[in-house]
XYZ file of C-alpha atoms in Angstrom:
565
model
C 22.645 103.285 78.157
C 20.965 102.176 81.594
C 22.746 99.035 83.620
C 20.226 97.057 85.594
C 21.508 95.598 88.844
C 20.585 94.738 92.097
C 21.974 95.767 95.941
C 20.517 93.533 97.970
C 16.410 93.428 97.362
C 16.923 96.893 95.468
C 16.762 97.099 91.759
C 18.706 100.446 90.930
C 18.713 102.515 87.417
C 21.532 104.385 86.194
C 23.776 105.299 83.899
C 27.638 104.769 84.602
C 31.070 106.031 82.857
C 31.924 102.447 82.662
C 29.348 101.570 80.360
C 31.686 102.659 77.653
C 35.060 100.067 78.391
C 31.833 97.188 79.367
C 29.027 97.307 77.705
C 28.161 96.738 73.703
C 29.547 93.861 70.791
C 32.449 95.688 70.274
C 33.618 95.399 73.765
C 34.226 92.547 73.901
C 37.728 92.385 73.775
C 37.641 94.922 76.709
C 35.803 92.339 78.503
C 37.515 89.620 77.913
C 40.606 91.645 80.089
C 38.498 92.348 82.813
C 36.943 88.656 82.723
C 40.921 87.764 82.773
C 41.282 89.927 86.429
C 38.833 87.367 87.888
C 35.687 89.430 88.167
C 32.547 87.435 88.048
C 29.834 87.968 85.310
C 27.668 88.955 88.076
C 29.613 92.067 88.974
C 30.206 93.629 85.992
C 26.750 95.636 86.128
C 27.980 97.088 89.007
C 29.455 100.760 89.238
C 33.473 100.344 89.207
C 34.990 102.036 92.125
C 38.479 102.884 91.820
C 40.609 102.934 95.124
C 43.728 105.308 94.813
C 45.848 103.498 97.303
C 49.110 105.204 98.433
C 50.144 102.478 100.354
C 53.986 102.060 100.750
C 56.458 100.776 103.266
C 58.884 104.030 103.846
C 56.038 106.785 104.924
C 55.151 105.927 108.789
C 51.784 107.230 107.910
C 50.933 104.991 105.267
C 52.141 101.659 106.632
C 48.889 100.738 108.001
C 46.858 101.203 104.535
C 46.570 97.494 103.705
C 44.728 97.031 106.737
C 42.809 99.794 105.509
C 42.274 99.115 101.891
C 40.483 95.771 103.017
C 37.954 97.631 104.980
C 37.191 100.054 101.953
C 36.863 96.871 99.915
C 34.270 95.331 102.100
C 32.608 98.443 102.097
C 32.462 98.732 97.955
C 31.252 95.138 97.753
C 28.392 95.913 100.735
C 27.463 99.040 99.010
C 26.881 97.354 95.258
C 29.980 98.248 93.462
C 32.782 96.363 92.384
C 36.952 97.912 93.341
C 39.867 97.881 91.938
C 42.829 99.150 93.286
C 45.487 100.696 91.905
C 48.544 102.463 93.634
C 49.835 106.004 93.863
C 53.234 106.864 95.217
C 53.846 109.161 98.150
C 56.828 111.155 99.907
C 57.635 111.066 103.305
C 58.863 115.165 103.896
C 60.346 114.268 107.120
C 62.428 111.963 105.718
C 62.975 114.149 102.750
C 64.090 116.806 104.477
C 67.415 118.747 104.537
C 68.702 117.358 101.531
C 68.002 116.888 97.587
C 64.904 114.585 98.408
C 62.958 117.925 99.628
C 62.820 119.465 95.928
C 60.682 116.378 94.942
C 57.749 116.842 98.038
C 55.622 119.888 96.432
C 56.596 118.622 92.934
C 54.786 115.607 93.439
C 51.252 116.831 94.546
C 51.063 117.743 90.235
C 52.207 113.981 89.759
C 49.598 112.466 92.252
C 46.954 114.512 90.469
C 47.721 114.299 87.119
C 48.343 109.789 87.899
C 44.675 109.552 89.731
C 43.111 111.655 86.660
C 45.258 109.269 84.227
C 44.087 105.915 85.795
C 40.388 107.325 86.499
C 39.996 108.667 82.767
C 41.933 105.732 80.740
C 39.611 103.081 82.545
C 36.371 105.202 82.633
C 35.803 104.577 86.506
C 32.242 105.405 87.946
C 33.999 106.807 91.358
C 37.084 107.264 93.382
C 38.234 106.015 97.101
C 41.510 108.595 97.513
C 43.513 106.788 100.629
C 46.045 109.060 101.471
C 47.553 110.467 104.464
C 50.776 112.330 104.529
C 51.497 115.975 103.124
C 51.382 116.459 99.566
C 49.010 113.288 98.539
C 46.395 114.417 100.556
C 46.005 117.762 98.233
C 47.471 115.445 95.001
C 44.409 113.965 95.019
C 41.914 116.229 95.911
C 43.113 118.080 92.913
C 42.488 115.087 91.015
C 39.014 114.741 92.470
C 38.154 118.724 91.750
C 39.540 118.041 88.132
C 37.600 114.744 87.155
C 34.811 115.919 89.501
C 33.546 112.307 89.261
C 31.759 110.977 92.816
C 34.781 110.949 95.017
C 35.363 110.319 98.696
C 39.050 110.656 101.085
C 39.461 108.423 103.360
C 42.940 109.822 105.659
C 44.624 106.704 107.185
C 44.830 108.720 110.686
C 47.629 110.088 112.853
C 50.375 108.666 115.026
C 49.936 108.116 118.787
C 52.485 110.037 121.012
C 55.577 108.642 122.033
C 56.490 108.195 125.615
C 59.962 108.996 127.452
C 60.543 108.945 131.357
C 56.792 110.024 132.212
C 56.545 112.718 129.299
C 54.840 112.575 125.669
C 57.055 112.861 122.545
C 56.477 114.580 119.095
C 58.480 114.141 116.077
C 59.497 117.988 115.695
C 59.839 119.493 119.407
C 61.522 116.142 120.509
C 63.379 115.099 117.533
C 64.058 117.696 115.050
C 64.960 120.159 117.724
C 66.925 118.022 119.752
C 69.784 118.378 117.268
C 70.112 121.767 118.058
C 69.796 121.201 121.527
C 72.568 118.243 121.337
C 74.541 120.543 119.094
C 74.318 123.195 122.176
C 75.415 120.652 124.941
C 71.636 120.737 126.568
C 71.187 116.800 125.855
C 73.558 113.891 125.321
C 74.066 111.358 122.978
C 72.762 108.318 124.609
C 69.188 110.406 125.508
C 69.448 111.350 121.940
C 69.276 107.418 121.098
C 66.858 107.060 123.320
C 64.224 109.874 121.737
C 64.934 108.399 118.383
C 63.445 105.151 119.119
C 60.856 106.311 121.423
C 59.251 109.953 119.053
C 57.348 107.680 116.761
C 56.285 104.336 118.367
C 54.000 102.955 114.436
C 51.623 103.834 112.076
C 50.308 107.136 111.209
C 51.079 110.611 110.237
C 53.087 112.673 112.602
C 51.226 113.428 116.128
C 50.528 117.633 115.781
C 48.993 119.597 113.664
C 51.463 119.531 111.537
C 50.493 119.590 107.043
C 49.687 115.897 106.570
C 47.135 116.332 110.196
C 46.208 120.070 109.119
C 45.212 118.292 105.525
C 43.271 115.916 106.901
C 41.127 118.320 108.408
C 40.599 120.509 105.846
C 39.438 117.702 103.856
C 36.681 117.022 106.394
C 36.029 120.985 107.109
C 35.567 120.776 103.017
C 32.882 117.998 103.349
C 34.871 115.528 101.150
C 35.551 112.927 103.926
C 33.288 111.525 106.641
C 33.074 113.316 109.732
C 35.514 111.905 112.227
C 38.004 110.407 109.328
C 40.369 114.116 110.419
C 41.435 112.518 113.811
C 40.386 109.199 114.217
C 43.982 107.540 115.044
C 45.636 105.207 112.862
C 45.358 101.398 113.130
C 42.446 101.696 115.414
C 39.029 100.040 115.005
C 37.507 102.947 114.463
C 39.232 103.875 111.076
C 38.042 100.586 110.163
C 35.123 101.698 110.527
C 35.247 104.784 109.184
C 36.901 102.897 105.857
C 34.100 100.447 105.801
C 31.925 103.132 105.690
C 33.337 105.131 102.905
C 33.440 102.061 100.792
C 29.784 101.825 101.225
C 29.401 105.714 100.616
C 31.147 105.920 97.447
C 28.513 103.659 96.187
C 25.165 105.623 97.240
C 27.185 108.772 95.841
C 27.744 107.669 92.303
C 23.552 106.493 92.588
C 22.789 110.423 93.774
C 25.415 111.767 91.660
C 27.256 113.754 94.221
C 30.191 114.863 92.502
C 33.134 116.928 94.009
C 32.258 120.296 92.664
C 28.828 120.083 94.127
C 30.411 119.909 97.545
C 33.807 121.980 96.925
C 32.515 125.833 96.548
C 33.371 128.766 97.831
C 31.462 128.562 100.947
C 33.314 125.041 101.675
C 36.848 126.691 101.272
C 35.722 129.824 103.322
C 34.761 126.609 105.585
C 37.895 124.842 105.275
C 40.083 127.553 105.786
C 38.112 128.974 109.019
C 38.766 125.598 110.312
C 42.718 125.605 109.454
C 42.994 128.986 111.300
C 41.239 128.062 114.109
C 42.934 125.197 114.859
C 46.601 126.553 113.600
C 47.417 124.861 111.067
C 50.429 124.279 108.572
C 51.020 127.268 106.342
C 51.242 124.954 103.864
C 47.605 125.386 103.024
C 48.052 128.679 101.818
C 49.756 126.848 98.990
C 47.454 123.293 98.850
C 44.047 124.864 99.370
C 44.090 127.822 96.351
C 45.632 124.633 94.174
C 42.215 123.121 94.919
C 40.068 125.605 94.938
C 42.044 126.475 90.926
C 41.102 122.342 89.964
C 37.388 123.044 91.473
C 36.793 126.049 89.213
C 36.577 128.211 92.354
C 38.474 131.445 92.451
C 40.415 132.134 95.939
C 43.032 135.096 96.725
C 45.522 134.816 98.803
C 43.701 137.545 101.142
C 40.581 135.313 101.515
C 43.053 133.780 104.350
C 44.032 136.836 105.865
C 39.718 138.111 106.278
C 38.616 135.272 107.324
C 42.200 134.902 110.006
C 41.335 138.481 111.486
C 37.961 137.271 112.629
C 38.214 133.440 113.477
C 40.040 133.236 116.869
C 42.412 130.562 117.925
C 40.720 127.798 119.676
C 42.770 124.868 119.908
C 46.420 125.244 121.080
C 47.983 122.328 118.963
C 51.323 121.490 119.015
C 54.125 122.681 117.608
C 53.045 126.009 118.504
C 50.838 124.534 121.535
C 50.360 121.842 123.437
C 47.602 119.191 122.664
C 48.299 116.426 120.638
C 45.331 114.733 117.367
C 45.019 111.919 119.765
C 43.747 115.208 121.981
C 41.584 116.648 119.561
C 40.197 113.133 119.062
C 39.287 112.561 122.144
C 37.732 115.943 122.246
C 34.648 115.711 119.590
C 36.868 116.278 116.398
C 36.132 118.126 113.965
C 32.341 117.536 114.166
C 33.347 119.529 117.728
C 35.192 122.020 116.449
C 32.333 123.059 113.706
C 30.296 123.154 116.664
C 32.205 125.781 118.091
C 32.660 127.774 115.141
C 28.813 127.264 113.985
C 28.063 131.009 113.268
C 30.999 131.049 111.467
C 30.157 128.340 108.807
C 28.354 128.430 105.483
C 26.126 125.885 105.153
C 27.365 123.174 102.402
C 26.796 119.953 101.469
C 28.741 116.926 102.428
C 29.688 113.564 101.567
C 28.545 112.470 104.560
C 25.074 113.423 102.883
C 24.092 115.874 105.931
C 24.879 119.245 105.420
C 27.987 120.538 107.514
C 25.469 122.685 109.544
C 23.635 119.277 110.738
C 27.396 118.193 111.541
C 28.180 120.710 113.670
C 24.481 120.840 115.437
C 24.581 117.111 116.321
C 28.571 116.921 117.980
C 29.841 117.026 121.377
C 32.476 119.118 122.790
C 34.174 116.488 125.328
C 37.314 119.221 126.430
C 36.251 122.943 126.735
C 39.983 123.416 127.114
C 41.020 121.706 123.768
C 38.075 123.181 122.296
C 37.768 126.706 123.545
C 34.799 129.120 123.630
C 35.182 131.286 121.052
C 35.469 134.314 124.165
C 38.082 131.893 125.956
C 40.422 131.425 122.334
C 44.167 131.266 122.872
C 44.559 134.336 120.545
C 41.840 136.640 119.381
C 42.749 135.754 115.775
C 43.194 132.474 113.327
C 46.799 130.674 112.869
C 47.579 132.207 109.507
C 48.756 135.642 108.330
C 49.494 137.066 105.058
C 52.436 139.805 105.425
C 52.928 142.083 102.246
C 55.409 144.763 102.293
C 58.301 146.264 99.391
C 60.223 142.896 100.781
C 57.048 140.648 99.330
C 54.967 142.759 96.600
C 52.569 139.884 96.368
C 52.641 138.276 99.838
C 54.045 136.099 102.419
C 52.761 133.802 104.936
C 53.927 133.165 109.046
C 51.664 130.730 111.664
C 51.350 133.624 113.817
C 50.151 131.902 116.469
C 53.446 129.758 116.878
C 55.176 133.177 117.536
C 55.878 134.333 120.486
C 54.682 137.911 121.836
C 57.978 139.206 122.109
C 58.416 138.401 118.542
C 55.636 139.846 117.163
C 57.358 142.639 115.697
C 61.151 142.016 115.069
C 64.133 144.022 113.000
C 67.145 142.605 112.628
C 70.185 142.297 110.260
C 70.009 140.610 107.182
C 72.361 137.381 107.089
C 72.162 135.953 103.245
C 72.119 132.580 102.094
C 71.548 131.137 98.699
C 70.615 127.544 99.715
C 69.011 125.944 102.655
C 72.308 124.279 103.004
C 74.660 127.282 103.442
C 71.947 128.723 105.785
C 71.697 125.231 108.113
C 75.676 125.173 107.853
C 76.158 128.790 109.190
C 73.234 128.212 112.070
C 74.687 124.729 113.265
C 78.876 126.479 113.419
C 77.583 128.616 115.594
C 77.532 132.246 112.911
C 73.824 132.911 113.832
C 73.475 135.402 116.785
C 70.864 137.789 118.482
C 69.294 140.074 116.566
C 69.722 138.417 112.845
C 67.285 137.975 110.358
C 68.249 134.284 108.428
C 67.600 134.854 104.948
C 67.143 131.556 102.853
C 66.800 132.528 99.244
C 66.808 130.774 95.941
C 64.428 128.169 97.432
C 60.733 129.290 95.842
C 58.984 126.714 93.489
C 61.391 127.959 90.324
C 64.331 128.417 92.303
C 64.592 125.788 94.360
C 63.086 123.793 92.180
C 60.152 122.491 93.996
C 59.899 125.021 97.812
C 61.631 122.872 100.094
C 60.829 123.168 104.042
C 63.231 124.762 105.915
C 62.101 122.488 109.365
C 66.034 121.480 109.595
C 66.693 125.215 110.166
C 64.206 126.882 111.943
C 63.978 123.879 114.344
C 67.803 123.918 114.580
C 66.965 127.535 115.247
C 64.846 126.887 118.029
C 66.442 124.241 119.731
C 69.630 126.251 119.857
C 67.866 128.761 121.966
C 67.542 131.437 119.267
C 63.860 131.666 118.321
C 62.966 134.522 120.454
C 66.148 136.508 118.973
C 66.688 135.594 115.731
C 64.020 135.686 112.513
C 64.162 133.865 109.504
C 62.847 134.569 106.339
C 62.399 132.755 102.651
C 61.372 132.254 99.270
C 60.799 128.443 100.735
C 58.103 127.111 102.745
C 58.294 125.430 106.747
C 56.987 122.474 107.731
C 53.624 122.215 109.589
C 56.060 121.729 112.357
C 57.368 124.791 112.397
C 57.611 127.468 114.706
C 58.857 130.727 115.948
C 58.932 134.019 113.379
C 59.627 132.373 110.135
C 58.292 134.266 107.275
C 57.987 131.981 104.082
C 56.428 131.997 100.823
C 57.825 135.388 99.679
C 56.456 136.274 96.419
C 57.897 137.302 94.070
C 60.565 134.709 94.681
C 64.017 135.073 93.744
C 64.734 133.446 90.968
C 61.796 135.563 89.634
C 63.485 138.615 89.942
C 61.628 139.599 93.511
C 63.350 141.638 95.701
C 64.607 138.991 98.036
C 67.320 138.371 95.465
C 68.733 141.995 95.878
C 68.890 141.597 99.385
C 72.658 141.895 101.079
C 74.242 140.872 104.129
C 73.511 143.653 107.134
C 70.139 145.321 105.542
C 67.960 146.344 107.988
C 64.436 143.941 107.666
C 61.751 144.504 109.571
C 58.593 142.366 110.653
C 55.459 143.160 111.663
C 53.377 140.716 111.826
C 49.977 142.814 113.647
C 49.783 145.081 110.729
C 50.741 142.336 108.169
C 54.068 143.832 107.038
C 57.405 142.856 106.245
C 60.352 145.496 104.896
C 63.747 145.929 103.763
C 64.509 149.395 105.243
C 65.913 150.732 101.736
C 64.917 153.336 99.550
C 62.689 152.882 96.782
C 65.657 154.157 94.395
C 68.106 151.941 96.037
C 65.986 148.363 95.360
C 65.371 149.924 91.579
C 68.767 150.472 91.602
C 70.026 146.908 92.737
C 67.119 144.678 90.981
C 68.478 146.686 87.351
C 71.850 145.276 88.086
C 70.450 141.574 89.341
C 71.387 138.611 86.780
C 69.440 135.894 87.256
C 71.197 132.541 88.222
C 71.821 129.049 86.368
C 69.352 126.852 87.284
C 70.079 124.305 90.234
C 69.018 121.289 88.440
C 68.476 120.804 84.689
C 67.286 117.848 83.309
C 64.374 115.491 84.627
C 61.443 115.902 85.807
C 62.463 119.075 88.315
C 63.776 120.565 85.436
C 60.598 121.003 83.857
C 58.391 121.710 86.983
C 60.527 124.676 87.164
C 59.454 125.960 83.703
C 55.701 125.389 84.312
C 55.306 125.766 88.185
C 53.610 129.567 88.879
C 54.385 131.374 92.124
C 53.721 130.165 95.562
C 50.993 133.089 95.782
C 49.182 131.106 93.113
C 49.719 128.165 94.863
C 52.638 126.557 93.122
C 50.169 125.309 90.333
C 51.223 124.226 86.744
C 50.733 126.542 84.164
């Protein structure tokens, strides 16, 4: 059936999903409901937008969304549709993390997607404004957005500004989560410890480096699903407004043009996306939120797509934790519009929502800071952020940010030090039982096991703050935080509690890393690992009942991408 309505002096044709919950005699009763949430007669031709808000008052970066959601409303109304909002619930990791709150993060990406597909299909919505921000809800609803593939546009609420401290910038991990290790070791004291605490993270927005929620962000602009800019445009500034204004209005053309996700999310966008991501260092955590995309987009992406594309994109922008520009850096420095400038002849062309092509993008930016921004012959390192080790230690891959190791670190072998928990691993590093020349192993902690791949940030920055990270290696069946850094090898697939050979693994075997020729070993004999995975019994699992419970029975392996099967 075709709606007639008007934008302005337009008349516009088309056919919407809502037509089916509006339109006809025996909708009435649907329309007396929506009549009873105050919309006027006079809207109700108009496309409904949803607005996927994940607005709450505990997650620093999503504070600031009400401010935002009222720009994205003006937007929808200016553009000829009509929102609604509805809300979707988010987890701050940094505040999850180190305890029992950290098997709920990855877990809740499947939630987030499978709540926007719930609202969008049980009300028949004509499009989707996702406002997210912080790690997992960013790829939550993409997911959703690849699965409905209904017109669909991400508006990121924007990072944090730096925090300030006796003349010196301050960043949630290198100043905060490190400085327990550091107070721990004697090399701070309590009352500058107070002091950091109040001064790391002075409001709104996601944390200041390119840590996951900042590295998701601008993937989902490298992928063409948010307007160029939205990546690192900082929070609670009047140019988000903008850039949520904007989007409203967007959403609105879309649905008219029918520009659905899948149109914009193929191959050559993730080949895109993910030459972005190394280039700029990002989380490892895409090697896990990416492929889960790609798998709701219908687009088929091996693990090893990261490590081709990592060998020839160089490192161009030195972003903390490994480096040290902040996004209020990048920012200031073109973007990501900049940064596609500078990897032009590396890009696919795709479309965008934007409506330009990514090419056009890239072609019309300015590079403001040639030193945020390398040449491509001036990169900190010849190759991209992300590597993919595989070795008789991790049949079917890991994954280290090799460009937050050090050189001397590059290749390591140490002795194995085992740990069944992220616990008994953070307990032995902070009494002192972690010395030169270890290798940490934290088992037990893959999607299955753990349930739900915690980040180990507690540890390795404990690690690193304690003066160990250019002796000691750590290794797990877990993930790290975007904030991360130092040789910590995680994702290891098979994990444990699948029978992979990280759960045969004893205290004092030999493991060695090589991270240049993408390997990682236990330095046993083949006979020796048949001998001990035949006599391996596989553990109780650490929670049984709720929703873990049954992620743990569905969730695949993190070389999948942690998706439900």
């Amino acid at each position: 059936m075709e709606v007639k309505y008007s934008v302005g002096r337009d008349i516009i044709f088309m056919t919407m999903r809502s037509k089916i919950i509006k339109s006809g005699i025996e909708r009435v009763p649907h329309r007396a409901l929506l009549y009873a949430t105050g919309i006027p007669r006079s809207e109700m031709g108009k496309p409904f937008i949803g607005v996927a808000t994940s607005f709450t008052d505990i997650i620093p970066g999503h504070i600031g969304m009400r401010d935002m959601e009222r720009f994205i409303e003006k937007g929808v109304h200016t553009g000829g549709g009509y929102p609604f909002f509805f809300g979707i619930p988010g987890i701050c990791d940094g505040i999850a993390m180190g305890h029992r709150g950290m098997h709920y993060s990855l877990a809740s990406r499947e939630l987030i997607a499978d709540m926007v597909e719930t609202i969008a299909e049980a009300h028949q919505l004509d499009g989707l404004v996702l406002l997210t921000n912080c790690d997992k809800i960013t790829p939550g609803m993409l997911m959703a957005a690849a699965r409905l593939n209904i017109p669909s546009i991400v508006v990121t609420a924007g990072h944090m500004l730096s925090g300030h401290y006796k003349g010196r910038r301050l960043n949630l991990t290198s100043d905060m989560f490190e400085a327990v290790g550091k107070y721990k070791k004697g090399l701070i004291k309590a009352d500058e410890l107070q002091a950091l605490e109040m001064c790391a993270c002075p409001g709104a927005g996601s944390c200041q480096g390119m840590y996951t929620a900042n590295t998701m962000a601008c993937v989902t602009e490298s992928l063409g699903m948010s307007l160029p800019g939205c990546a690192t445009s900082p929070a609670a500034l009047a140019q988000k407004r903008r850039i949520a204004f904007d989007s409203g209005v967007k959403i609105v053309e879309m649905i008219k043009k029918n520009v659905t996700p899948r149109k914009i999310m193929t191959r050559k966008a993730f080949e895109n996306a993910i030459t972005v991501d190394l280039a700029l260092g990002g989380s490892t955590n895409t090697v896990l939120h990416i492929p889960a995309i790609a798998h709701e987009a219908g687009v088929e992406l091996p693990l090893e797509v990261f490590d081709h594309l990592g060998r020839k994109t160089p490192h161009i922008s030195n972003m903390i934790p490994g480096g040290e520009h902040y996004m209020e850096d990048l920012d200031y420095a073109g973007g990501i519009p900049a940064v596609l400038k500078r990897l032009k002849d590396n890009l696919n062309p795709n479309p965008t929502v934007s409506g330009k092509n990514i090419m056009e993008i890239a072609e019309e930016a300015e590079i403001m800071d040639e030193n945020v921004i390398r040449p491509l012959g001036k990169a900190y390192h010849k190759e991209g952020g992300i590597a993919i080790l595989k070795g008789n230690l991790a049949p079917d891959g890991a994954v280290v940010k090799q460009t937050a190791v050090s050189k001397n670190m590059m290749k390591f072998e140490g002795k194995a030090k085992v740990f069944d928990s992220e616990e008994n691993g953070m307990k032995a590093i902070m009494n002192g039982h972690i010395k030169a020349g270890d290798v940490v192993v934290i088992r037990y902690e893959g999607p299955k096991g753990g349930p739900g791949m915690r980040e180990m940030l507690s540890p390795t920055a404990a690690i690193a703050g304690m003066g160990l990270s250019e002796s000691v290696a750590l290794i797990t069946d877990g993930r790290f935080s975007g904030g991360t850094r130092g040789p910590c090898i995680g994702h290891i697939s098979p994990e444990a509690m699948e029978g992979g050979p990280l759960a045969i693994l004893k205290n004092g075997d030999k493991i060695k890393i090589d991270i240049p020729k993408r390997k990682i070993d236990v330095l046993l004999s083949d006979d020796e690992i048949k001998k001990r995975l035949s006599q391996w019994e596989k553990p109780e699992p650490k929670i049984k009942k709720g929703y873990l419970s049954r992620y743990a029975k569905l969730v695949s392996s993190a070389g999948k991408g942690a998706i439900m099967e």
